[in-house]
Amino acid sequence: MELLEMGYYPLSGEPVEAGSLAIPKAIELVQALQSQGLPYIRLVDCLRVEEYEFVVVDVEPEVPQYPVHEVQNVERIAIGFNPADIEHQLVWALREDFPLVPHLHFGREGMPRSLCLYQIAYADLKPTWTAAALIRQLQRWLTQTARGELHAADQALEQAFYAPPERLVLPTVVFAPDAAIMQEPLHVRFVSTVLGKTTLVASYASAASAPEGQQAKFTSFVYTASPQVHGLIREQPRTIAELQAYLSGSDVDFTNTLRRYLSDLKDAPGFNRSLQLLIIVRLPKLRTATEAIETVEVWAFASVGMLAELGTELGIWAMHENLLADLYPIDPVCIGQHSRLELLSPVRALTRDLAAAYNGLLSTTTRFVAVGAGSLGSQVVNNLVRAGQGNWVWLDEDQYLPHNAARHYLPSSLVGLGKAHAMVSMLKNTYEKTDLLAIAANVLHSTSAQVMTAYSAAEVILDMSASVAVARHLALDIESPARRLSLFLNPSGTDLVLLTEPEDRSLRLDQLEMEYYRALLRQPQLQQHLLTAGQPIRYSHACRDVSVQLPQDQAALQAAIGARAVRTSVAEPGARIKIWRAQPDLTVVADEIEVSTYAEVTVGSWTLAVPHQLLREIREQRQVRLPNETGGVLIGVFDTQHRRVYIVDLILSPADSQESPIAYTRGVEGVPEELARISECTGRQVLYVGEWHSHPDGYSVLPSEDDKRLFATLQRESQTKGLPAVMAIAGEHGTTSWYVADIAVGRGVNKLPS
C-alpha cells in the first residue's frame, strides 16, 4: 500500500498486517497502540521498506493558538525500525510542508523531515527503551517545537553538519571568536587509524612543542565566514563547489579567497604541488539574527586531490608539459565541482584552563620547584599538571632504571634517561603552552645559576625526595621567598605524610619535621609508622642499590591523595601536618597533626630550637610539683651540619626520682625502655639530648653548684659522641634558661606565650 494522501510524502513499500510484523520493537509499538493505553495517538498503517519496518501514526501534540513553529494539531509520523537495532529509530514527519526547525536530521531533497528525538546515544538509551517512552518523547518533541521551547535558551547552538568519525585536533586559537588567526601553515601529523577512524593533530609550525610523528602531506587554509544563524543540520559538502554553495547564503567570497591563497602559495619559495589542502572553515554562529555572535563553529575539510589538481579545478592554472601555467584571466566556470573533500570533525586542543575545568577546578600558575622525580613525585606532578595546576621546574639527578618501572609514571621504553628530563618530555605536550623545565642536579651540592634562579623565582618548593638531609637543606640553606612543602611515604608505603610551611614561613620545614616526630611518639596509632615492612630487593651490586617492596596500586593511591593535598595546602595560608594511613583494603584514615610555634636562641656556636608547646608543658610540670623541684629527660635531634639542636619532647620525672624544695635527683626507672621506644618509633632520628629540671619560687634560673657539676658530667659523656650537653632550668614567671656545651655562656629563653 502507498500513502498518497494529499500533502504527505509517499512511502513505497510492502504493506504489512500489524500481526505480521517481525521486528520486536515494531511489534511492541503496535501492541501499545492497540491497547489504547497511549492517548492522542492513532495507528495508521504498517509497511516493510527493504529491511525496515515502518509504523505510521497520527500524533496530536499540544499546539498553542499562535505557535512559534507551524506544527499542526495532527501530524503524521512514520517510525522506522531496523532489525539490527543498533541506532535510533527513524522518525519522519510525512507532511510535505513540515517546517525547518531545530533538532532535525539532514534529509535529502524530496525526503521527509527526520526528527532528532534524543540527544543521547542509542546504546545508552536502549536498556530503558519502551514503545510508550518513544511515543511520549515524540509528543513532547512536537509540543515543544510548536512552542519554540525545544531548543533551550542555554542549550548549545545546532551544529552545521553531523560529525564524521575522522577527527582533527586544532590549536585553541582557531576557535576564538575574536582571534587574529595566524597565517602561517599548520603543522599536521598523522596519528593513528583505529577501526577505520583517522585522527590528525595540527599545531602551528613555529610552535616549539610541535609534535613529533609521521608527517601528513597537508598545507592549510583558514577561512572565517560571515556570521550565520544556527538552524538545520545540513548534508556535508563533498566538493569545493558544494562548500561554496553552503556558504553562499551569507558569504560569496570563499572561492575567490581560496584562489588567491593558492596563487600566493604557488609563488612562494618551497611550493610543493603534491601536498593536499586542509581547509579550515570558521563559522561565527548567532542564536537569532538580532543577537551577537555566540560561538565560532569550526569545521575542516581535507582535499582528496593535490594542490596541482585543486588549482586546475579552480581555474587559476593549467598543467602544461608537467608545469603549472597561470591562467589570465581565471576561468570562472571552474569552481571546484570535481574537487572532492573529506569532512573532518575538529577537536579543540587542550589548554591549561580546559584541563582544570575537566578536573572540576580553576587553573593555577603557581611557580613550583619540585625536588624528586621518583615513584611518588612522578605521579603527583603528573596528576597536578593534568589538572592544569602550576608551572614546574623539576630537579632530580637520578636515572630511570628498570626496577623503577614497577611503580613509576614513566614507561619502560625510557629506561636509561634522567628521570626529570624524561618526565618533562612526557608531560610537556599535555596541553598548549605547558610550562615545564627539567634540571639534572644534585640538590644538596648544586650551586648552578640555573638552579639558583629556579629557587629565587619559585613560589613553592615541593620536596618529594624522601630525604631528611634534602628537606633541611631546602629549609635552611636556600635563599628564596618560596614556601616549602614536603611530601613523602613512610618506609612501608602505607602512610603518606605532608608537611606544609605557612605562607609567612613563621614555621620552617625543619621545625615541622620535629613536630611530626613528636606526633609519632605521642599518638598510639602512629607507633608503627616508621617500621619497614618486607625485605628490600637488591637491583644491582652497589651496597645502596636496593629498593623497597611497595605495590603500584598503593603508590598510585598515595600519589592521588598527595596531589590533592598539595593543591589544597598551597591554597591555604597556614601550616599543616597531615598523615594519611592506607589500610589493607585501601581505605584511608587521615590524622591532622596540631603544630606548635618555635622559640630559637643561639647558645655559643649552636642554635637551639624549642617548641612553645614544650615550654608550656615544662612550666605546667613545675607548677604541679611545687614547692618541690622536678625534672626529667630532654629528647630531640642534633644536626651537626647546621649546628642546631631541636628539642622534640620530654620524659617526665621517673617514679624513682627524688624531689624536694632544695634539690632534684632524676631517677632511672623506665627511662632506658622509653628511650629505646623513642628511637624505634622515630626511625632512630630522635634520641637523648640532655636534662631539664625546675627551681622553686624565689630562686633564679641560674645553675647551682650541683647543676654545674651535673652539666660537667653530661658534657664529658656527650663529648665521647661528638655532641654537646644540653640542660634546661625552669623557674618562676615562665622563665627557662638553656645551656648547650658550655654552662657559663648560656642565655635564657624568656617571655613565653600563654
PDB file of N, CA and C in Angstrom, residues 7 30 36 52 121 148 171 185 233 353 363 419 456 458 494 503 575 607-608 610 627 688 708 710 723 731 739:
ATOM      1  N   GLY A   7      -0.651  16.110   0.422  1.00  0.00           N
ATOM      2  CA  GLY A   7       0.174  16.829   1.387  1.00  0.00           C
ATOM      3  C   GLY A   7       1.151  15.965   2.147  1.00  0.00           C
ATOM      4  N   VAL A  30       3.164  -1.372  18.096  1.00  0.00           N
ATOM      5  CA  VAL A  30       1.801  -1.639  17.626  1.00  0.00           C
ATOM      6  C   VAL A  30       0.940  -2.164  18.766  1.00  0.00           C
ATOM      7  N   GLN A  36      -4.749   0.856  23.489  1.00  0.00           N
ATOM      8  CA  GLN A  36      -5.414   2.125  23.770  1.00  0.00           C
ATOM      9  C   GLN A  36      -4.915   2.752  25.077  1.00  0.00           C
ATOM     10  N   TYR A  52      13.707  -2.352   6.730  1.00  0.00           N
ATOM     11  CA  TYR A  52      12.991  -1.617   7.770  1.00  0.00           C
ATOM     12  C   TYR A  52      11.526  -2.023   7.845  1.00  0.00           C
ATOM     13  N   ALA A 121      23.205   8.837  23.052  1.00  0.00           N
ATOM     14  CA  ALA A 121      23.450   7.726  22.135  1.00  0.00           C
ATOM     15  C   ALA A 121      22.431   6.614  22.371  1.00  0.00           C
ATOM     16  N   GLY A 148       8.296  26.683  20.476  1.00  0.00           N
ATOM     17  CA  GLY A 148       9.620  27.283  20.382  1.00  0.00           C
ATOM     18  C   GLY A 148      10.479  27.027  21.598  1.00  0.00           C
ATOM     19  N   PRO A 171      44.676  23.928  17.146  1.00  0.00           N
ATOM     20  CA  PRO A 171      45.022  24.870  18.218  1.00  0.00           C
ATOM     21  C   PRO A 171      43.792  25.639  18.688  1.00  0.00           C
ATOM     22  N   PRO A 185      51.343  28.271   7.961  1.00  0.00           N
ATOM     23  CA  PRO A 185      50.694  26.961   7.818  1.00  0.00           C
ATOM     24  C   PRO A 185      50.712  26.175   9.122  1.00  0.00           C
ATOM     25  N   ILE A 233      20.642  21.027  10.648  1.00  0.00           N
ATOM     26  CA  ILE A 233      21.874  20.323  10.343  1.00  0.00           C
ATOM     27  C   ILE A 233      21.847  19.921   8.867  1.00  0.00           C
ATOM     28  N   ASP A 353      43.394  25.936  31.090  1.00  0.00           N
ATOM     29  CA  ASP A 353      42.070  26.193  31.662  1.00  0.00           C
ATOM     30  C   ASP A 353      41.121  25.028  31.416  1.00  0.00           C
ATOM     31  N   SER A 363      42.272  26.742  36.924  1.00  0.00           N
ATOM     32  CA  SER A 363      43.700  26.567  36.674  1.00  0.00           C
ATOM     33  C   SER A 363      44.512  27.499  37.564  1.00  0.00           C
ATOM     34  N   LYS A 419      65.447  10.978  35.079  1.00  0.00           N
ATOM     35  CA  LYS A 419      64.033  10.951  35.451  1.00  0.00           C
ATOM     36  C   LYS A 419      63.343  12.284  35.186  1.00  0.00           C
ATOM     37  N   SER A 456      64.911  31.153  43.343  1.00  0.00           N
ATOM     38  CA  SER A 456      64.544  32.541  43.624  1.00  0.00           C
ATOM     39  C   SER A 456      63.228  32.930  42.965  1.00  0.00           C
ATOM     40  N   ALA A 458      60.701  30.801  42.491  1.00  0.00           N
ATOM     41  CA  ALA A 458      59.633  29.894  42.915  1.00  0.00           C
ATOM     42  C   ALA A 458      58.722  30.541  43.948  1.00  0.00           C
ATOM     43  N   THR A 494      52.630   2.548  53.353  1.00  0.00           N
ATOM     44  CA  THR A 494      51.225   2.548  53.759  1.00  0.00           C
ATOM     45  C   THR A 494      50.729   3.939  54.112  1.00  0.00           C
ATOM     46  N   GLU A 503      52.465  30.478  54.813  1.00  0.00           N
ATOM     47  CA  GLU A 503      52.902  31.404  53.770  1.00  0.00           C
ATOM     48  C   GLU A 503      54.022  32.315  54.241  1.00  0.00           C
ATOM     49  N   ALA A 575      50.149  26.680  58.350  1.00  0.00           N
ATOM     50  CA  ALA A 575      50.993  25.483  58.435  1.00  0.00           C
ATOM     51  C   ALA A 575      50.110  24.248  58.536  1.00  0.00           C
ATOM     52  N   THR A 607      72.541  26.617  67.625  1.00  0.00           N
ATOM     53  CA  THR A 607      71.207  27.207  67.654  1.00  0.00           C
ATOM     54  C   THR A 607      70.256  26.180  68.243  1.00  0.00           C
ATOM     55  N   LEU A 608      69.547  26.614  69.274  1.00  0.00           N
ATOM     56  CA  LEU A 608      68.615  25.736  69.977  1.00  0.00           C
ATOM     57  C   LEU A 608      67.198  26.075  69.538  1.00  0.00           C
ATOM     58  N   VAL A 610      63.168  25.194  70.275  1.00  0.00           N
ATOM     59  CA  VAL A 610      62.278  24.577  71.258  1.00  0.00           C
ATOM     60  C   VAL A 610      60.840  24.957  70.921  1.00  0.00           C
ATOM     61  N   PRO A 627      55.918  22.752  96.173  1.00  0.00           N
ATOM     62  CA  PRO A 627      57.167  23.533  96.285  1.00  0.00           C
ATOM     63  C   PRO A 627      58.427  22.752  95.936  1.00  0.00           C
ATOM     64  N   TYR A 688      68.331  10.784  73.086  1.00  0.00           N
ATOM     65  CA  TYR A 688      68.592  11.516  74.318  1.00  0.00           C
ATOM     66  C   TYR A 688      69.417  12.756  74.001  1.00  0.00           C
ATOM     67  N   LYS A 708      76.056  22.735  88.008  1.00  0.00           N
ATOM     68  CA  LYS A 708      77.297  22.838  87.240  1.00  0.00           C
ATOM     69  C   LYS A 708      78.045  21.509  87.225  1.00  0.00           C
ATOM     70  N   LEU A 710      76.634  18.530  87.562  1.00  0.00           N
ATOM     71  CA  LEU A 710      75.877  17.620  86.700  1.00  0.00           C
ATOM     72  C   LEU A 710      76.149  17.931  85.230  1.00  0.00           C
ATOM     73  N   LEU A 723      79.007  15.279  70.537  1.00  0.00           N
ATOM     74  CA  LEU A 723      77.817  16.114  70.648  1.00  0.00           C
ATOM     75  C   LEU A 723      77.902  16.982  71.901  1.00  0.00           C
ATOM     76  N   GLY A 731      62.172  28.215  85.887  1.00  0.00           N
ATOM     77  CA  GLY A 731      61.914  28.981  87.099  1.00  0.00           C
ATOM     78  C   GLY A 731      60.558  29.645  87.068  1.00  0.00           C
ATOM     79  N   TYR A 739      71.169  25.743  78.307  1.00  0.00           N
ATOM     80  CA  TYR A 739      72.632  25.689  78.244  1.00  0.00           C
ATOM     81  C   TYR A 739      73.030  24.583  77.284  1.00  0.00           C
TER      82      TYR A 739
END
